[in-house]
Amino acid sequence: MRREDITRELIDRATELYMAEAYVSASKEASPPATDDPAPLDPFHEFIDDTMHRKMPAAYGYKADKRKLHRLQRYAKQLGNRQYPFMKLIVQEHIVPGEFYFTVDTHDQLKIRPDMPDYEQWMAVKRSNFKLKRQIEDCWEKADVPTFSSIRRQTLEEKPGQAYEGEKRGLILVVDDEENEAMLIGALLEGQGFEVVRAGDGREALDRLRHLRVRPILIVLDYEMPDMDGITLIHELRCHEQTRSLPVLFATASVVDREECEAADGFLPKPFHQRDFLDLVEDMLAREKGE
């Protein structure tokens, strides 16, 4: 959906559905207060403009001295939930320029080690937030509030993978627990002539690698995933001779510290523009070939 097509009514509908799920069985005070004030001209007047215009450090695989990341529009409104006050309603661009969708940012990326006393409680909060995020986005989908799945469907209907007619350029493994995102990233790569295999988390990725007949030329990897996260997968890959040298591109919305970034061969924060992603893939593959 284009930004100019997002109305106050649509934002109100998305907010009401969010609140109904996030504060289910809570008191009525949890709902947004009713008002008789006329609607403002800008439907985003209650949002923080969280637009990102960043430069990637060269150490993370991106030539920061030569180009910047594309500017992405991202609007955030903190609504919280019954257990956790920092969860946000987000309207943003991601991958497909100019197309906006609604999503939930759980905003719970605080790093707590397993040996810390509150670790189990914190992990329970994260699991609850993730489940709630899925519930809210499912409600939006049923109510025709545009989510990332609508972006994915629209893009796949255009069949970008058929635009490439040359020889296949190699196999790329995409590891991401967000199916819609993995499918769209896969479609972009197929449109550039790559074969793509997907996995939903690190453990499934290891299983895929054991059974693939062709060695991947690149792994595109998310950070936070169930069962085995991205950094654990990288450590597993580096422990075995057959997979030690596989190039890895971290593409994630998670907060990743410098040491973890440098465990990979490239890093790109989500949300990202499709051109930035494809350029970084080409840069990394060129480096692998010594070009």
mmCIF file of C-alpha atoms in Angstrom:
data_model
loop_
_atom_site.group_PDB
_atom_site.id
_atom_site.type_symbol
_atom_site.label_atom_id
_atom_site.label_comp_id
_atom_site.label_asym_id
_atom_site.label_seq_id
_atom_site.Cartn_x
_atom_site.Cartn_y
_atom_site.Cartn_z
ATOM 1 C CA MET A 1 0.000 0.000 0.000
ATOM 2 C CA ARG A 2 1.299 3.447 -0.882
ATOM 3 C CA ARG A 3 1.750 5.890 1.975
ATOM 4 C CA GLU A 4 -0.794 8.310 0.545
ATOM 5 C CA ASP A 5 -3.422 5.535 0.580
ATOM 6 C CA ILE A 6 -3.091 4.918 4.328
ATOM 7 C CA THR A 7 -6.049 6.624 5.976
ATOM 8 C CA ARG A 8 -6.838 7.570 9.533
ATOM 9 C CA GLU A 9 -9.637 4.991 9.464
ATOM 10 C CA LEU A 10 -7.191 2.228 8.533
ATOM 11 C CA ILE A 11 -4.790 3.191 11.320
ATOM 12 C CA ASP A 12 -7.671 3.312 13.811
ATOM 13 C CA ARG A 13 -8.813 -0.152 12.718
ATOM 14 C CA ALA A 14 -5.293 -1.554 13.074
ATOM 15 C CA THR A 15 -4.918 0.078 16.498
ATOM 16 C CA GLU A 16 -8.252 -1.239 17.769
ATOM 17 C CA LEU A 17 -7.416 -4.786 16.670
ATOM 18 C CA TYR A 18 -3.985 -4.516 18.272
ATOM 19 C CA MET A 19 -5.457 -3.331 21.571
ATOM 20 C CA ALA A 20 -8.137 -6.014 21.580
ATOM 21 C CA GLU A 21 -5.466 -8.725 21.341
ATOM 22 C CA ALA A 22 -2.805 -7.093 23.512
ATOM 23 C CA TYR A 23 -5.152 -6.271 26.374
ATOM 24 C CA VAL A 24 -7.648 -9.106 26.086
ATOM 25 C CA SER A 25 -9.739 -9.431 29.268
ATOM 26 C CA ALA A 26 -8.074 -6.304 30.621
ATOM 27 C CA SER A 27 -9.992 -3.287 31.864
ATOM 28 C CA LYS A 28 -11.548 -0.895 29.371
ATOM 29 C CA GLU A 29 -8.949 1.695 30.298
ATOM 30 C CA ALA A 30 -6.519 -0.241 28.087
ATOM 31 C CA SER A 31 -8.410 0.835 24.971
ATOM 32 C CA PRO A 32 -7.526 4.095 23.230
ATOM 33 C CA PRO A 33 -9.601 6.933 24.712
ATOM 34 C CA ALA A 34 -12.507 8.092 22.609
ATOM 35 C CA THR A 35 -12.386 11.647 21.347
ATOM 36 C CA ASP A 36 -14.718 14.029 19.571
ATOM 37 C CA ASP A 37 -11.844 16.037 18.147
ATOM 38 C CA PRO A 38 -11.748 16.253 14.355
ATOM 39 C CA ALA A 39 -9.332 13.847 12.699
ATOM 40 C CA PRO A 40 -5.961 15.461 11.895
ATOM 41 C CA LEU A 41 -4.872 15.820 8.305
ATOM 42 C CA ASP A 42 -1.830 13.576 8.826
ATOM 43 C CA PRO A 43 -2.896 10.032 9.816
ATOM 44 C CA PHE A 44 0.587 9.482 11.289
ATOM 45 C CA HIS A 45 0.399 12.372 13.761
ATOM 46 C CA GLU A 46 0.511 9.965 16.756
ATOM 47 C CA PHE A 47 3.511 8.062 15.401
ATOM 48 C CA ILE A 48 7.221 8.658 15.845
ATOM 49 C CA ASP A 49 8.975 9.007 12.500
ATOM 50 C CA ASP A 50 11.557 6.270 12.952
ATOM 51 C CA THR A 51 12.887 6.542 9.415
ATOM 52 C CA MET A 52 16.320 5.025 8.943
ATOM 53 C CA HIS A 53 19.008 6.544 6.758
ATOM 54 C CA ARG A 54 22.146 4.690 7.681
ATOM 55 C CA LYS A 55 25.630 3.980 6.453
ATOM 56 C CA MET A 56 27.047 0.481 6.833
ATOM 57 C CA PRO A 57 30.468 0.008 8.424
ATOM 58 C CA ALA A 58 32.973 -1.367 5.924
ATOM 59 C CA ALA A 59 33.933 -4.015 8.486
ATOM 60 C CA TYR A 60 30.479 -5.535 8.077
ATOM 61 C CA GLY A 61 30.916 -6.192 4.394
ATOM 62 C CA TYR A 62 29.372 -3.030 2.996
ATOM 63 C CA LYS A 63 31.518 -0.393 1.286
ATOM 64 C CA ALA A 64 30.343 2.528 3.369
ATOM 65 C CA ASP A 65 32.724 4.947 1.692
ATOM 66 C CA LYS A 66 31.071 4.365 -1.693
ATOM 67 C CA ARG A 67 27.351 4.180 -1.015
ATOM 68 C CA LYS A 68 24.675 4.652 1.608
ATOM 69 C CA LEU A 69 21.665 2.536 2.308
ATOM 70 C CA HIS A 70 18.449 3.718 0.747
ATOM 71 C CA ARG A 71 16.214 5.799 2.956
ATOM 72 C CA LEU A 72 13.329 3.785 4.372
ATOM 73 C CA GLN A 73 10.167 5.188 5.915
ATOM 74 C CA ARG A 74 9.233 3.685 9.265
ATOM 75 C CA TYR A 75 6.590 4.975 11.681
ATOM 76 C CA ALA A 76 6.252 3.664 15.235
ATOM 77 C CA LYS A 77 3.590 3.958 17.933
ATOM 78 C CA GLN A 78 4.281 2.390 21.336
ATOM 79 C CA LEU A 79 1.184 0.556 22.576
ATOM 80 C CA GLY A 80 2.629 -2.222 24.744
ATOM 81 C CA ASN A 81 0.646 -5.158 26.074
ATOM 82 C CA ARG A 82 -0.523 -6.425 29.463
ATOM 83 C CA GLN A 83 2.877 -7.863 30.386
ATOM 84 C CA TYR A 84 5.288 -5.648 28.502
ATOM 85 C CA PRO A 85 4.887 -1.901 27.886
ATOM 86 C CA PHE A 86 7.371 -1.416 25.044
ATOM 87 C CA MET A 87 5.815 -3.334 22.139
ATOM 88 C CA LYS A 88 5.060 -1.134 19.117
ATOM 89 C CA LEU A 89 2.722 -0.857 16.177
ATOM 90 C CA ILE A 90 4.832 -0.182 13.080
ATOM 91 C CA VAL A 91 4.000 1.050 9.591
ATOM 92 C CA GLN A 92 6.994 0.738 7.303
ATOM 93 C CA GLU A 93 8.620 -0.033 3.985
ATOM 94 C CA HIS A 94 10.714 -3.173 3.701
ATOM 95 C CA ILE A 95 12.321 -4.759 0.625
ATOM 96 C CA VAL A 96 9.786 -3.369 -1.879
ATOM 97 C CA PRO A 97 10.260 0.420 -2.151
ATOM 98 C CA GLY A 98 7.160 2.546 -1.804
ATOM 99 C CA GLU A 99 4.978 -0.251 -0.409
ATOM 100 C CA PHE A 100 3.964 0.150 3.242
ATOM 101 C CA TYR A 101 2.553 -2.465 5.579
ATOM 102 C CA PHE A 102 1.610 -2.876 9.241
ATOM 103 C CA THR A 103 3.674 -4.996 11.603
ATOM 104 C CA VAL A 104 4.393 -5.434 15.311
ATOM 105 C CA ASP A 105 7.824 -4.736 16.773
ATOM 106 C CA THR A 106 8.103 -6.717 20.015
ATOM 107 C CA HIS A 107 10.988 -4.430 21.043
ATOM 108 C CA ASP A 108 12.362 -7.045 23.428
ATOM 109 C CA GLN A 109 15.894 -7.533 22.172
ATOM 110 C CA LEU A 110 17.626 -6.946 25.488
ATOM 111 C CA LYS A 111 20.430 -9.483 25.758
ATOM 112 C CA ILE A 112 20.299 -11.603 28.911
ATOM 113 C CA ARG A 113 22.683 -14.526 29.297
ATOM 114 C CA PRO A 114 21.407 -17.946 30.418
ATOM 115 C CA ASP A 115 23.436 -17.657 33.627
ATOM 116 C CA MET A 116 21.604 -14.499 34.711
ATOM 117 C CA PRO A 117 18.927 -14.900 37.421
ATOM 118 C CA ASP A 118 16.035 -13.485 35.358
ATOM 119 C CA TYR A 119 16.827 -15.412 32.184
ATOM 120 C CA GLU A 120 13.860 -17.822 32.275
ATOM 121 C CA GLN A 121 11.376 -15.054 33.086
ATOM 122 C CA TRP A 122 12.736 -12.910 30.269
ATOM 123 C CA MET A 123 12.545 -15.752 27.765
ATOM 124 C CA ALA A 124 8.928 -16.351 28.805
ATOM 125 C CA VAL A 125 8.161 -12.682 28.088
ATOM 126 C CA LYS A 126 9.817 -12.936 24.662
ATOM 127 C CA ARG A 127 7.851 -16.068 23.787
ATOM 128 C CA SER A 128 4.620 -14.404 24.871
ATOM 129 C CA ASN A 129 5.415 -11.273 22.843
ATOM 130 C CA PHE A 130 6.216 -13.303 19.742
ATOM 131 C CA LYS A 131 2.970 -15.265 20.023
ATOM 132 C CA LEU A 132 1.031 -12.027 20.491
ATOM 133 C CA LYS A 133 2.728 -10.453 17.469
ATOM 134 C CA ARG A 134 1.535 -13.351 15.320
ATOM 135 C CA GLN A 135 -1.997 -13.106 16.724
ATOM 136 C CA ILE A 136 -2.239 -9.376 16.024
ATOM 137 C CA GLU A 137 -0.894 -9.703 12.492
ATOM 138 C CA ASP A 138 -3.296 -12.584 11.805
ATOM 139 C CA CYS A 139 -6.182 -10.364 12.944
ATOM 140 C CA TRP A 140 -4.980 -7.588 10.664
ATOM 141 C CA GLU A 141 -4.786 -9.982 7.745
ATOM 142 C CA LYS A 142 -8.402 -11.061 8.260
ATOM 143 C CA ALA A 143 -9.510 -7.422 8.527
ATOM 144 C CA ASP A 144 -7.753 -6.356 5.303
ATOM 145 C CA VAL A 145 -5.087 -4.362 7.113
ATOM 146 C CA PRO A 146 -2.014 -4.708 4.857
ATOM 147 C CA THR A 147 0.702 -6.897 6.380
ATOM 148 C CA PHE A 148 3.945 -8.207 4.943
ATOM 149 C CA SER A 149 2.145 -11.228 3.531
ATOM 150 C CA SER A 150 0.252 -8.886 1.186
ATOM 151 C CA ILE A 151 3.584 -7.442 -0.008
ATOM 152 C CA ARG A 152 4.847 -10.977 -0.563
ATOM 153 C CA ARG A 153 1.746 -12.039 -2.499
ATOM 154 C CA GLN A 154 1.812 -8.952 -4.700
ATOM 155 C CA THR A 155 5.491 -9.413 -5.525
ATOM 156 C CA LEU A 156 5.289 -13.141 -6.171
ATOM 157 C CA GLU A 157 2.333 -12.626 -8.482
ATOM 158 C CA GLU A 158 4.689 -10.621 -10.669
ATOM 159 C CA LYS A 159 6.911 -13.752 -10.846
ATOM 160 C CA PRO A 160 10.293 -12.013 -10.567
ATOM 161 C CA GLY A 161 12.099 -15.349 -10.808
ATOM 162 C CA GLN A 162 11.132 -15.639 -14.474
ATOM 163 C CA ALA A 163 12.995 -12.461 -15.426
ATOM 164 C CA TYR A 164 16.340 -14.280 -15.487
ATOM 165 C CA GLU A 165 16.962 -16.510 -18.490
ATOM 166 C CA GLY A 166 20.679 -17.321 -18.238
ATOM 167 C CA GLU A 167 22.446 -20.218 -16.546
ATOM 168 C CA LYS A 168 21.895 -20.661 -12.832
ATOM 169 C CA ARG A 169 24.516 -18.803 -10.829
ATOM 170 C CA GLY A 170 24.656 -21.047 -7.776
ATOM 171 C CA LEU A 171 22.661 -22.069 -4.722
ATOM 172 C CA ILE A 172 21.844 -19.721 -1.818
ATOM 173 C CA LEU A 173 20.431 -20.950 1.489
ATOM 174 C CA VAL A 174 17.959 -18.519 3.107
ATOM 175 C CA VAL A 175 17.461 -19.122 6.841
ATOM 176 C CA ASP A 176 14.576 -17.162 8.384
ATOM 177 C CA ASP A 177 11.635 -18.151 10.574
ATOM 178 C CA GLU A 178 9.417 -15.516 8.931
ATOM 179 C CA GLU A 179 8.034 -17.498 5.999
ATOM 180 C CA ASN A 180 6.713 -14.510 4.054
ATOM 181 C CA GLU A 181 10.049 -12.760 4.287
ATOM 182 C CA ALA A 182 12.026 -15.863 3.345
ATOM 183 C CA MET A 183 9.803 -16.402 0.313
ATOM 184 C CA LEU A 184 10.204 -12.824 -0.893
ATOM 185 C CA ILE A 185 13.976 -12.817 -0.354
ATOM 186 C CA GLY A 186 14.087 -16.102 -2.239
ATOM 187 C CA ALA A 187 12.093 -14.625 -5.114
ATOM 188 C CA LEU A 188 14.480 -11.671 -5.367
ATOM 189 C CA LEU A 189 17.471 -14.002 -5.517
ATOM 190 C CA GLU A 190 15.808 -16.265 -8.067
ATOM 191 C CA GLY A 191 15.191 -13.180 -10.171
ATOM 192 C CA GLN A 192 18.965 -12.699 -10.258
ATOM 193 C CA GLY A 193 19.598 -16.255 -11.426
ATOM 194 C CA PHE A 194 20.271 -18.027 -8.133
ATOM 195 C CA GLU A 195 18.716 -21.252 -6.934
ATOM 196 C CA VAL A 196 17.262 -20.907 -3.442
ATOM 197 C CA VAL A 197 16.663 -23.342 -0.594
ATOM 198 C CA ARG A 198 14.899 -22.132 2.573
ATOM 199 C CA ALA A 199 15.136 -23.189 6.213
ATOM 200 C CA GLY A 200 13.108 -21.955 9.188
ATOM 201 C CA ASP A 201 15.869 -21.944 11.805
ATOM 202 C CA GLY A 202 19.464 -22.928 12.415
ATOM 203 C CA ARG A 203 18.784 -26.568 13.145
ATOM 204 C CA GLU A 204 16.774 -27.013 9.960
ATOM 205 C CA ALA A 205 19.550 -25.225 8.055
ATOM 206 C CA LEU A 206 22.132 -27.738 9.301
ATOM 207 C CA ASP A 207 19.863 -30.565 8.208
ATOM 208 C CA ARG A 208 19.459 -28.971 4.774
ATOM 209 C CA LEU A 209 23.221 -28.612 4.422
ATOM 210 C CA ARG A 210 23.745 -32.288 5.220
ATOM 211 C CA HIS A 211 21.388 -33.345 2.435
ATOM 212 C CA LEU A 212 22.136 -30.794 -0.283
ATOM 213 C CA ARG A 213 23.917 -32.186 -3.308
ATOM 214 C CA VAL A 214 25.264 -28.746 -4.219
ATOM 215 C CA ARG A 215 27.330 -26.608 -1.861
ATOM 216 C CA PRO A 216 25.726 -23.176 -1.279
ATOM 217 C CA ILE A 217 27.670 -20.159 -2.440
ATOM 218 C CA LEU A 218 26.066 -18.004 0.293
ATOM 219 C CA ILE A 219 23.867 -18.264 3.389
ATOM 220 C CA VAL A 220 21.419 -15.414 4.104
ATOM 221 C CA LEU A 221 20.711 -15.617 7.808
ATOM 222 C CA ASP A 222 18.298 -14.087 10.318
ATOM 223 C CA TYR A 223 19.360 -13.722 13.953
ATOM 224 C CA GLU A 224 16.440 -14.519 16.256
ATOM 225 C CA MET A 225 14.824 -17.843 15.375
ATOM 226 C CA PRO A 226 13.292 -20.712 17.354
ATOM 227 C CA ASP A 227 15.317 -23.795 18.256
ATOM 228 C CA MET A 228 18.666 -22.439 17.000
ATOM 229 C CA ASP A 229 19.428 -18.760 16.405
ATOM 230 C CA GLY A 230 21.688 -17.254 13.772
ATOM 231 C CA ILE A 231 24.848 -16.760 15.821
ATOM 232 C CA THR A 232 24.672 -20.341 17.123
ATOM 233 C CA LEU A 233 24.361 -21.575 13.550
ATOM 234 C CA ILE A 234 27.450 -19.596 12.527
ATOM 235 C CA HIS A 235 29.426 -21.149 15.377
ATOM 236 C CA GLU A 236 28.271 -24.601 14.257
ATOM 237 C CA LEU A 237 29.301 -23.875 10.676
ATOM 238 C CA ARG A 238 32.747 -22.665 11.725
ATOM 239 C CA CYS A 239 33.359 -25.848 13.735
ATOM 240 C CA HIS A 240 33.233 -28.161 10.718
ATOM 241 C CA GLU A 241 35.672 -28.241 7.851
ATOM 242 C CA GLN A 242 32.973 -28.794 5.209
ATOM 243 C CA THR A 243 31.081 -25.625 6.172
ATOM 244 C CA ARG A 244 33.767 -23.467 7.787
ATOM 245 C CA SER A 245 34.354 -21.298 4.736
ATOM 246 C CA LEU A 246 30.711 -20.785 3.715
ATOM 247 C CA PRO A 247 30.060 -17.022 3.420
ATOM 248 C CA VAL A 248 27.249 -15.798 5.675
ATOM 249 C CA LEU A 249 25.184 -12.635 5.322
ATOM 250 C CA PHE A 250 23.387 -11.546 8.484
ATOM 251 C CA ALA A 251 20.116 -9.832 7.488
ATOM 252 C CA THR A 252 18.214 -9.112 10.668
ATOM 253 C CA ALA A 253 16.152 -6.619 12.653
ATOM 254 C CA SER A 254 17.747 -7.838 15.882
ATOM 255 C CA VAL A 255 20.252 -5.831 17.868
ATOM 256 C CA VAL A 256 23.550 -7.514 17.050
ATOM 257 C CA ASP A 257 26.804 -6.440 18.666
ATOM 258 C CA ARG A 258 29.994 -5.901 16.703
ATOM 259 C CA GLU A 259 31.571 -9.207 17.698
ATOM 260 C CA GLU A 260 28.524 -11.117 16.482
ATOM 261 C CA CYS A 261 28.429 -9.116 13.250
ATOM 262 C CA GLU A 262 32.051 -9.919 12.567
ATOM 263 C CA ALA A 263 31.324 -13.635 12.944
ATOM 264 C CA ALA A 264 29.474 -13.252 9.635
ATOM 265 C CA ASP A 265 30.907 -12.064 6.332
ATOM 266 C CA GLY A 266 28.309 -9.358 5.740
ATOM 267 C CA PHE A 267 25.591 -7.570 7.678
ATOM 268 C CA LEU A 268 22.412 -5.767 6.624
ATOM 269 C CA PRO A 269 19.843 -4.430 9.099
ATOM 270 C CA LYS A 270 16.138 -4.944 8.483
ATOM 271 C CA PRO A 271 14.116 -3.264 7.177
ATOM 272 C CA PHE A 272 16.160 -2.968 4.001
ATOM 273 C CA HIS A 273 15.662 -1.882 0.409
ATOM 274 C CA GLN A 274 15.819 -4.695 -2.136
ATOM 275 C CA ARG A 275 18.557 -2.883 -4.073
ATOM 276 C CA ASP A 276 20.789 -2.689 -0.986
ATOM 277 C CA PHE A 277 20.279 -6.386 -0.359
ATOM 278 C CA LEU A 278 21.051 -7.456 -3.918
ATOM 279 C CA ASP A 279 24.071 -5.136 -4.129
ATOM 280 C CA LEU A 280 25.495 -6.600 -0.931
ATOM 281 C CA VAL A 281 24.957 -10.154 -2.178
ATOM 282 C CA GLU A 282 26.841 -9.313 -5.377
ATOM 283 C CA ASP A 283 29.644 -7.607 -3.411
ATOM 284 C CA MET A 284 30.085 -10.617 -1.151
ATOM 285 C CA LEU A 285 30.128 -13.100 -4.016
ATOM 286 C CA ALA A 286 32.623 -10.950 -5.918
ATOM 287 C CA ARG A 287 34.897 -10.925 -2.859
ATOM 288 C CA GLU A 288 34.653 -14.698 -2.627
ATOM 289 C CA LYS A 289 35.853 -14.915 -6.228
ATOM 290 C CA GLY A 290 38.645 -12.436 -5.520
ATOM 291 C CA GLU A 291 37.233 -9.818 -7.878
#
